[in-house]
CSV table of C-alpha atoms in Angstrom, one decimal:
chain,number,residue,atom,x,y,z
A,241,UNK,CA,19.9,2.5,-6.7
A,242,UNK,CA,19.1,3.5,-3.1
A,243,UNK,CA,19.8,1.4,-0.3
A,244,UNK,CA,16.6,-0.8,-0.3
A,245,UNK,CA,17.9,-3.3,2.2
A,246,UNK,CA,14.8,-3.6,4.5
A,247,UNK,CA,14.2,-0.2,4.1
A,248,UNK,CA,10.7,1.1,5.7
A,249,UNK,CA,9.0,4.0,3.6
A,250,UNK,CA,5.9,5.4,2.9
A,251,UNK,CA,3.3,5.0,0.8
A,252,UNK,CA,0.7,7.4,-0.7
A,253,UNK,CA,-1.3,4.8,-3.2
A,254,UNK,CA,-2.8,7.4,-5.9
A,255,UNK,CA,-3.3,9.8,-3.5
A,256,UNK,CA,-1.0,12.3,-1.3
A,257,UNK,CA,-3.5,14.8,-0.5
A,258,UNK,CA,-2.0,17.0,1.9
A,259,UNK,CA,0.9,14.9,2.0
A,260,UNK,CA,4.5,16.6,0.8
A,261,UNK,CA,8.6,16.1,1.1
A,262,UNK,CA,8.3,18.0,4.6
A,263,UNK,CA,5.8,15.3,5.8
A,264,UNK,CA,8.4,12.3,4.9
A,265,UNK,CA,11.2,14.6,7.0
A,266,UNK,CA,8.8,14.4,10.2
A,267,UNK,CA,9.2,10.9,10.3
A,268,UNK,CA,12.9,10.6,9.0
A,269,UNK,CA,11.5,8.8,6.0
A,270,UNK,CA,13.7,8.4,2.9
A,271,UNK,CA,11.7,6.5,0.6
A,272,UNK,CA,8.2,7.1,-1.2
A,273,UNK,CA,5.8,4.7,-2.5
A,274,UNK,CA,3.0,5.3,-5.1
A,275,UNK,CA,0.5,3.5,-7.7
A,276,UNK,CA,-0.2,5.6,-11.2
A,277,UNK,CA,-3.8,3.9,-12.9
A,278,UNK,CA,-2.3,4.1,-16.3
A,279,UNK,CA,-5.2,5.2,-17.7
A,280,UNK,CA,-4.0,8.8,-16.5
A,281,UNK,CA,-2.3,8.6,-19.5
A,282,UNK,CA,-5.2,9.3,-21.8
A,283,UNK,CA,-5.4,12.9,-19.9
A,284,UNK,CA,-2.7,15.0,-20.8
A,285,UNK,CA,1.2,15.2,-19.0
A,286,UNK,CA,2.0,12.2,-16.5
A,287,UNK,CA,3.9,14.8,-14.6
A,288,UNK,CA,1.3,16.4,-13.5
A,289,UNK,CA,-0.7,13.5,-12.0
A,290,UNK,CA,-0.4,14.4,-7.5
A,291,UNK,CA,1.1,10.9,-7.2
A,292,UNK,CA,3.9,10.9,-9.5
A,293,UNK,CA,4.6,14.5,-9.2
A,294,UNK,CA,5.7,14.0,-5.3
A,295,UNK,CA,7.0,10.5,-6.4
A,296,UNK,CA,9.6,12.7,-9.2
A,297,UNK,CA,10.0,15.4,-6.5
A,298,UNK,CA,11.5,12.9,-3.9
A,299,UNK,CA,13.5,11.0,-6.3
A,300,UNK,CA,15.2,14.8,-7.2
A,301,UNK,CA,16.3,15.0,-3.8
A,302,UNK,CA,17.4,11.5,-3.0
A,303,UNK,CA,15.0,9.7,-1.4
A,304,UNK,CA,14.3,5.9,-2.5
A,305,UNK,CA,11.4,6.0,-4.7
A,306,UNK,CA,8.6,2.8,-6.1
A,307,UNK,CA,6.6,3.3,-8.6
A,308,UNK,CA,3.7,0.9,-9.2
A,309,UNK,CA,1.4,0.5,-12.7
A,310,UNK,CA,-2.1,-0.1,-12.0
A,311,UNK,CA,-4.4,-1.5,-14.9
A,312,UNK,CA,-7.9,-1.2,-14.0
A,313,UNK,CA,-10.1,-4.1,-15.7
A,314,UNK,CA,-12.7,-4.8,-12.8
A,315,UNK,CA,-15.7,-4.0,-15.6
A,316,UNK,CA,-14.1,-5.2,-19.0
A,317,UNK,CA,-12.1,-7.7,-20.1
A,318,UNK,CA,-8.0,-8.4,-19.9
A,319,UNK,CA,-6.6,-7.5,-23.2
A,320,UNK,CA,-5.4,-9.8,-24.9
A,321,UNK,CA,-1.4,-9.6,-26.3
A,322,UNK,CA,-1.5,-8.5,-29.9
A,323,UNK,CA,-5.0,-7.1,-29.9
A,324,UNK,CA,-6.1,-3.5,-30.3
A,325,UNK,CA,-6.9,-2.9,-27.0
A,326,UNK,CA,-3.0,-4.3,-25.9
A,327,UNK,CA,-1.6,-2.0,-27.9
A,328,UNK,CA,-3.4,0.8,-26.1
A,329,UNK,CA,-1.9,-0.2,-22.8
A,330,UNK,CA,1.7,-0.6,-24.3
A,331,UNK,CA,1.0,3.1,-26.0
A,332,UNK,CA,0.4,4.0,-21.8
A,333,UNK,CA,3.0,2.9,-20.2
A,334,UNK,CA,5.6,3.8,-23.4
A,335,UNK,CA,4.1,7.0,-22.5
A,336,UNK,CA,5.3,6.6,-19.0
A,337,UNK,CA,8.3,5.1,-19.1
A,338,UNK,CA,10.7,7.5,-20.4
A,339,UNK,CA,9.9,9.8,-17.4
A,340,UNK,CA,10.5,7.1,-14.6
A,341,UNK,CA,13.2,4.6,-15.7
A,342,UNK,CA,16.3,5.0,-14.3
A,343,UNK,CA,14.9,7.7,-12.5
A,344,UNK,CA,12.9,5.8,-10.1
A,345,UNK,CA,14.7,3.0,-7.7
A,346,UNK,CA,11.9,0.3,-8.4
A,347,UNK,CA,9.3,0.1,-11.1
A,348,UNK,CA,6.2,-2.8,-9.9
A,349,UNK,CA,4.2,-4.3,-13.2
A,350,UNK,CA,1.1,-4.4,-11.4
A,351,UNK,CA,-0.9,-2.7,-8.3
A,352,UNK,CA,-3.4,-5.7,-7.4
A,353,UNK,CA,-3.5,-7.6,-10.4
A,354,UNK,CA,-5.6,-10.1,-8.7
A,355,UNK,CA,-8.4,-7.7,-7.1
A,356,UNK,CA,-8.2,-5.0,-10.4
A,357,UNK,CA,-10.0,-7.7,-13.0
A,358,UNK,CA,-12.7,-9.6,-13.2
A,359,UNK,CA,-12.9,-12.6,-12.0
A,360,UNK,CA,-13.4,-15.1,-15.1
A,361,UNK,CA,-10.1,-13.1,-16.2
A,362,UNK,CA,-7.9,-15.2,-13.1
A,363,UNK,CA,-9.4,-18.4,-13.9
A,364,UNK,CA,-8.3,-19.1,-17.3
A,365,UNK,CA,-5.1,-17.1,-17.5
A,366,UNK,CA,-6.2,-14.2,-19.2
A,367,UNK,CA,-4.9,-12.3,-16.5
A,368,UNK,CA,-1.2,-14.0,-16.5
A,369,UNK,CA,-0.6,-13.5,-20.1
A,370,UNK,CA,-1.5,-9.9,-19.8
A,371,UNK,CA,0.7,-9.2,-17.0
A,372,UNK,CA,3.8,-11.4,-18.4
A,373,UNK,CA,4.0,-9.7,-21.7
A,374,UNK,CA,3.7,-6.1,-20.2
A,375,UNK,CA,6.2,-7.0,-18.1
A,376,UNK,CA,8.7,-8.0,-20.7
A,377,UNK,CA,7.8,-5.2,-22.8
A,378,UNK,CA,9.2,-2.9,-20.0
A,379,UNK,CA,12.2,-5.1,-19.2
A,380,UNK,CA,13.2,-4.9,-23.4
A,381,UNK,CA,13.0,-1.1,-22.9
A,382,UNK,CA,14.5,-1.3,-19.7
A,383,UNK,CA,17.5,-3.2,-21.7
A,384,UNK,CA,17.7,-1.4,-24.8
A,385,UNK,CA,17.6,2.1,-23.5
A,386,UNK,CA,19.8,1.6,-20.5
A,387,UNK,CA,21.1,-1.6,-20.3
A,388,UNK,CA,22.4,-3.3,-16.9
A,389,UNK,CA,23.7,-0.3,-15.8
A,390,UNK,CA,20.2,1.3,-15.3
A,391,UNK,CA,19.1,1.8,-11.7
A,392,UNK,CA,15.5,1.2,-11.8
A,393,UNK,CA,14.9,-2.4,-10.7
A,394,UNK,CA,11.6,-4.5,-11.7
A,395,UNK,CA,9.1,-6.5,-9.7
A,396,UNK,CA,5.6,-8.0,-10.5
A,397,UNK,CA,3.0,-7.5,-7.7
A,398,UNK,CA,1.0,-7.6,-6.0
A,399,UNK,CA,-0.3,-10.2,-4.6
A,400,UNK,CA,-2.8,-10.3,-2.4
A,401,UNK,CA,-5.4,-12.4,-0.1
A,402,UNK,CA,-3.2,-15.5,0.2
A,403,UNK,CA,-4.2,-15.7,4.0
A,404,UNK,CA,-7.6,-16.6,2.7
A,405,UNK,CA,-9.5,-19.5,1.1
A,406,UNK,CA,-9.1,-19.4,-2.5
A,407,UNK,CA,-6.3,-16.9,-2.1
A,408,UNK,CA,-4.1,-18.9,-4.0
A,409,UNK,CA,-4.5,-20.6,-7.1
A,410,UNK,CA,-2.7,-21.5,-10.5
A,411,UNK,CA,-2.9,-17.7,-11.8
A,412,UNK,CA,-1.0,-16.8,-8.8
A,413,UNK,CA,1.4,-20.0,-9.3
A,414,UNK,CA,2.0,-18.9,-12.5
A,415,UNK,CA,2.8,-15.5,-11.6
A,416,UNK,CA,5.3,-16.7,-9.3
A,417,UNK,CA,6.6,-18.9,-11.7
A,418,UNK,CA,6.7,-16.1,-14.2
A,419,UNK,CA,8.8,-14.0,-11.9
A,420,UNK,CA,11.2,-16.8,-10.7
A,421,UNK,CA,11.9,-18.0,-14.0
A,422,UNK,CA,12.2,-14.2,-15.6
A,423,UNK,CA,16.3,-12.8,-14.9
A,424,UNK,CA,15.4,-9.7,-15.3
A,425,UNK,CA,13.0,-9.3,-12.4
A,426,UNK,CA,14.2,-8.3,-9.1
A,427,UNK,CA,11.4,-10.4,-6.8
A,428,UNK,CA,7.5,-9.7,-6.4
A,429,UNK,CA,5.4,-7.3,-4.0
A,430,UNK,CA,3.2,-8.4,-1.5
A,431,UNK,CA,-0.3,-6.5,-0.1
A,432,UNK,CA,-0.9,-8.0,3.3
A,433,UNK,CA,-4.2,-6.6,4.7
A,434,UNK,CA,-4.6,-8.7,8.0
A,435,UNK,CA,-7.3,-10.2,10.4
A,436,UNK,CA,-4.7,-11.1,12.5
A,437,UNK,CA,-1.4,-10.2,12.8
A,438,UNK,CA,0.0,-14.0,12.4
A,439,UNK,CA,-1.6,-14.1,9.7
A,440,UNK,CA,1.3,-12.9,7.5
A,441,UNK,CA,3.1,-16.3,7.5
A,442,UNK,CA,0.3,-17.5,4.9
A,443,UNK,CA,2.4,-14.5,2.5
A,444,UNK,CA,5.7,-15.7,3.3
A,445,UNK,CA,5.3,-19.0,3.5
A,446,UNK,CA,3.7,-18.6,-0.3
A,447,UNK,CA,6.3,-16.8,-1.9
A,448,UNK,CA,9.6,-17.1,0.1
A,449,UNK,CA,10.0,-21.0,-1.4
A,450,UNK,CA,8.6,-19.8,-5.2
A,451,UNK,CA,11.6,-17.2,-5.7
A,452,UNK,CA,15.2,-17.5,-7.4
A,453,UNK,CA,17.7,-16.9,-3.6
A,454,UNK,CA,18.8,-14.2,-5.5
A,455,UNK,CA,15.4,-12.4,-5.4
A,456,UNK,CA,13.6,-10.6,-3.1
A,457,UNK,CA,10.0,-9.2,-2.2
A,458,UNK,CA,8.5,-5.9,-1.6
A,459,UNK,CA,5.5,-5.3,1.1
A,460,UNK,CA,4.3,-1.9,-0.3
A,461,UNK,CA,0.9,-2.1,1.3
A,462,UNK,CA,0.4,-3.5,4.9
A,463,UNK,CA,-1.5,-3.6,7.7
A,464,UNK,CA,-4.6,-5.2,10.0
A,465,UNK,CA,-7.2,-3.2,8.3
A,466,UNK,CA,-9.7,-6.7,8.5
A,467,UNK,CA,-9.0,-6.7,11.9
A,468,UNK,CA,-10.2,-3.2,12.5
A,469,UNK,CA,-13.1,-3.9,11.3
A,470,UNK,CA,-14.5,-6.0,13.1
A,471,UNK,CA,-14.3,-3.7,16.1
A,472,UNK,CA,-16.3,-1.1,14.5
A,473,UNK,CA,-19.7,-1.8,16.0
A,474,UNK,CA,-17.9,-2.6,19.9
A,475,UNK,CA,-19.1,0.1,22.1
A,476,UNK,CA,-16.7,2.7,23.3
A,477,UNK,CA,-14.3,2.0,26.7
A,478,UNK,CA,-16.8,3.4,29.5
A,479,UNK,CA,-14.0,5.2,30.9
A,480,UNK,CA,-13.6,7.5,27.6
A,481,UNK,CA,-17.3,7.6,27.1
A,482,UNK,CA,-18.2,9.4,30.5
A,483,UNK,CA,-15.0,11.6,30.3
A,484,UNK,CA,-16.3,13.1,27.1
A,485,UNK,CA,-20.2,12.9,27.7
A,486,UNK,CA,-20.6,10.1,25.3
A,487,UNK,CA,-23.6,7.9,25.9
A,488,UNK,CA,-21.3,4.3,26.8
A,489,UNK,CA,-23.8,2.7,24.3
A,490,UNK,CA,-21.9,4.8,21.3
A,491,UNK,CA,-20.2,2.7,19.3
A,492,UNK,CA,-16.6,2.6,17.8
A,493,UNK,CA,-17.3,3.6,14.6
A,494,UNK,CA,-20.1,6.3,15.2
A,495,UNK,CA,-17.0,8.1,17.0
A,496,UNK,CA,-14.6,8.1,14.3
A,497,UNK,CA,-17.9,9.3,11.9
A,498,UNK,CA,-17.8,12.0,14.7
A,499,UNK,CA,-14.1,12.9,14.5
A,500,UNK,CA,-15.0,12.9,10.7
A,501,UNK,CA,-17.5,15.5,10.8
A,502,UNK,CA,-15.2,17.4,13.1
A,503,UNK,CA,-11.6,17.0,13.6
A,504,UNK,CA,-10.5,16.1,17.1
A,505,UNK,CA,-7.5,18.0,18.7
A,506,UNK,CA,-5.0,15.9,18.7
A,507,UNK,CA,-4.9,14.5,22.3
A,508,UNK,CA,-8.5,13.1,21.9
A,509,UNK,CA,-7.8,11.4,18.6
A,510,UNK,CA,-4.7,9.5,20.4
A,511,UNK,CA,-7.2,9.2,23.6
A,512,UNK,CA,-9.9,7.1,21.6
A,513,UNK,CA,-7.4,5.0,20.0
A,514,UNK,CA,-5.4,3.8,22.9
A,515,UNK,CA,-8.7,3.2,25.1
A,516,UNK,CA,-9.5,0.7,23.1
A,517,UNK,CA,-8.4,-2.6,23.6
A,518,UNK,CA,-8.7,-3.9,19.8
A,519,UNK,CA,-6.3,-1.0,18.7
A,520,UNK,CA,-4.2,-0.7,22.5
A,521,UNK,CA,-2.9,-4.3,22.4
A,522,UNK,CA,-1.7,-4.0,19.1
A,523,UNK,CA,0.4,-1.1,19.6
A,524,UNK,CA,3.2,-2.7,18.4
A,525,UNK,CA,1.9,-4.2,15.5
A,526,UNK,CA,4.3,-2.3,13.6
A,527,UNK,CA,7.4,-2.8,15.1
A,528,UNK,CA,7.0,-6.7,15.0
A,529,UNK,CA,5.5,-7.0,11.6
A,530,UNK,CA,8.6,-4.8,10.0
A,531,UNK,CA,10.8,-6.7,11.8
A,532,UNK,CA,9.3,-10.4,10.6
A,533,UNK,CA,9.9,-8.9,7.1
A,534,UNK,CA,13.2,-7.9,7.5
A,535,UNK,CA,14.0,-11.2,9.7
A,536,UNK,CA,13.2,-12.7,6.4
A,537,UNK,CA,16.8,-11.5,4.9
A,538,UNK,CA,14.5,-11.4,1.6
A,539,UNK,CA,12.7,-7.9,2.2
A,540,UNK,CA,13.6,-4.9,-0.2
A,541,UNK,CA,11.3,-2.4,0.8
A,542,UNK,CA,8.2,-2.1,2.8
A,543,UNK,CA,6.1,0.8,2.6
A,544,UNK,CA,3.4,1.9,5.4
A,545,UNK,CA,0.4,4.2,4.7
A,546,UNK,CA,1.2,7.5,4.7
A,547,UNK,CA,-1.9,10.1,4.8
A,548,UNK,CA,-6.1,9.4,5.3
A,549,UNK,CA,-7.6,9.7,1.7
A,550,UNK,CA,-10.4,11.4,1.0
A,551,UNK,CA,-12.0,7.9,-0.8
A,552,UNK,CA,-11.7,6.0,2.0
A,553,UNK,CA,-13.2,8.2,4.9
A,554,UNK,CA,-16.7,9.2,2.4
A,555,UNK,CA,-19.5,7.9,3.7
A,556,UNK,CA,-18.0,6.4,6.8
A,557,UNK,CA,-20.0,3.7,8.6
A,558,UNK,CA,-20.5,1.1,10.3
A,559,UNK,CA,-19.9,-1.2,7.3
A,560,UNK,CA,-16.7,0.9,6.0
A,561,UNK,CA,-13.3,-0.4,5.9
A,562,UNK,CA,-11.3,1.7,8.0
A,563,UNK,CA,-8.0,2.1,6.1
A,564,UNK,CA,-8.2,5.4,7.9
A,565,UNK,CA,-7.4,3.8,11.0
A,566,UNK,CA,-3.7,3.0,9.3
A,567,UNK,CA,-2.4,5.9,8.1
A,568,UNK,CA,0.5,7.9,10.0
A,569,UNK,CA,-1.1,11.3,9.4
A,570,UNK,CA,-4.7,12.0,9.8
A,571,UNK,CA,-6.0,15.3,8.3
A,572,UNK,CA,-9.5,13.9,7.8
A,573,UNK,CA,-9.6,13.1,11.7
A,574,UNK,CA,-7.6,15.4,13.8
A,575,UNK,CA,-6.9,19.0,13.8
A,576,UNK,CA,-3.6,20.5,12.4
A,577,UNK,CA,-1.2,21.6,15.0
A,578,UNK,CA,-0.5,25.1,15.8
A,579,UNK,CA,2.3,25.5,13.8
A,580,UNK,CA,0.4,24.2,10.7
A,581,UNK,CA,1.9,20.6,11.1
A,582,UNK,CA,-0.8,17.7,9.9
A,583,UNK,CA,-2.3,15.6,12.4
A,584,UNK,CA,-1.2,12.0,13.2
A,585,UNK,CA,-1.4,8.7,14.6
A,586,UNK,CA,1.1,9.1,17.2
A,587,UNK,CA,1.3,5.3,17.7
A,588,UNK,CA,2.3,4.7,14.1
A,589,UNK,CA,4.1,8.1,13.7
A,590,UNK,CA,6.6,7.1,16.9
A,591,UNK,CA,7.1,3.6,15.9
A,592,UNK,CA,7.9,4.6,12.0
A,593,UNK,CA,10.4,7.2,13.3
A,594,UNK,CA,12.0,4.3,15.4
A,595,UNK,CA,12.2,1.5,12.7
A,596,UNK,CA,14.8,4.0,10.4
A,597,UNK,CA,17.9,3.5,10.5
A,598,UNK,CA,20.5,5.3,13.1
């Protein structure tokens, strides 16, 4: 297995869109994070799904790679183990498995367990018992194909929402319970979407004292998305406004529809970012968050949004969750380069490069 101590990658969800391997060597990244809904199994080869193609590619060439299995169920109901529609997911993921294990560094049970099913599913443990006996069918293949030697590792995830009332609960007690009490699993994987950026101790306090010392925890999505939003509807920094003929009662998020509809040069992108003060003072949110995982001695890998996908920028308004506002390269918002090279976030790009190591 790769080096995964604290290691800072990237991560494309289901989506790379114009993302590639050249991409990752811009910003000296050497591991690669993606979900695959297993339901992409019912249409043809795996291999050619975008997100696990580039996944495959980068384990071919070295770089750490994590894998996450996502089970939609927000419309139906959890299968139950031992029923008919069980034994269509196991038929999924068997269909899966022999192209990622011991190929892939870390294989995650799970995407958002906790957002991707329906509510009355949490409550009564549905959701847990589907979850525990997927993952031990892919730890007894795990074992009986490879054995201890194999160098995929396994971790249940993800959880998310525990800085917020009813974020926890006993499903989520039980699945850390599960995952302490389970040998074969490596830790769990965290999703911490923030309104502030302290608010991350309500995740680490949660799951640091519920796992074995010998585990540890991925973070393969991140960031303060919640907080954002909430500046959407402030007006624009005067300053900007009048330097680009904006009216100063144009607000924040009627600027990035604008930069949507056409694609600022780079320097104006960075420009509208930095002059305001929501986004400004928390330049270094990435930096110190990274760095409050990895003072943790328990982190494994975190993964930071790679690339703007085209689901999240559709219909931008004020409402909208701006996950576009994450992401290290922005080919939905800002021009390509010259020289062909894809747009960025040149806050995020710079402080990713920094956090490698060497």
């Amino acid at each position: 297995m790769n080096d995964s101590d604290g290691a800072l990658g990237l991560n494309i969800n289901g989506d790379p869109g114009p993302l590639t391997l050249a991409e990752m060597d811009v910003v000296s990244a050497t591991w690669l994070r993606a979900f695959l809904p297993m339901t992409d199994a019912d249409g043809g080869s795996l291999v050619d799904q975008p997100p696990l193609r580039l996944v495959l590619a980068a384990a071919e060439r070295g770089r750490g790679t994590v894998l996450s299995l996502k089970f939609p169920y927000t419309h139906r109901p959890v299968p139950v183990p031992g029923s008919e529609a069980f034994a269509r997911e196991v038929q999924r993921v068997d269909a899966l498995l022999p192209l990622v294990m011991d190929v892939v560094d870390i294989l995650v049970v799970g995407n958002e367990p906790f957002l991707e099913t329906r509510e009355e599913d949490r409550d009564t443990g549905r959701l847990n018992a589907f979850y525990e006996a997927l993952a031990r069918h892919v730890i007894g293949y795990r074992d009986m194909r490879f054995g201890p030697a194999c160098r995929t590792r396994l971790y249940m995830g993800a959880l998310n929402h525990l800085d917020r009332p009813g974020g926890r609960s006993a499903a989520t007690d039980r699945w850390m319970t599960f995952t302490r009490d389970t040998p074969a699993l490596d830790g769990v994987d965290i999703h911490p979407h923030l309104s502030a950026p302290e608010d991350d101790r309500h995740y680490l306090d949660y799951i640091l004292p519920r796992l074995r010392p010998d585990q540890t925890f991925l973070v393969t999505e991140f960031s303060l998305v919640q907080f954002w939003k909430r500046h959407l509807s402030d007006r624009l920094a005067a300053r900007y406004a009048d330097r680009h003929g904006i009216p100063r009662t144009t607000l924040v998020w009627e600027e990035i529809k604008s930069a949507l509809d056409r694609p600022f040069p780079q320097r104006r992108w960075d420009e509208f970012l930095r002059s305001n003060p929501w986004f400004s003072q928390h330049e270094d949110y990435l930096r110190q968050q990274v760095e409050t995982f990895r003072g943790t001695g328990r982190l494994a890998v975190a993964t930071y949004a790679a690339v703007q996908g085209a689901a999240n920028v559709k219909d931008f308004g004020a409402d909208s969750v701006p996950w576009l506002l994450n992401s290290l390269f922005c080919p939905f918002t800002v021009q390509r380069a010259d020289d062909g090279e894809l747009g960025r976030n040149t806050t995020w790009t710079d402080a990713f490069r920094a956090l490698q190591p060497g």
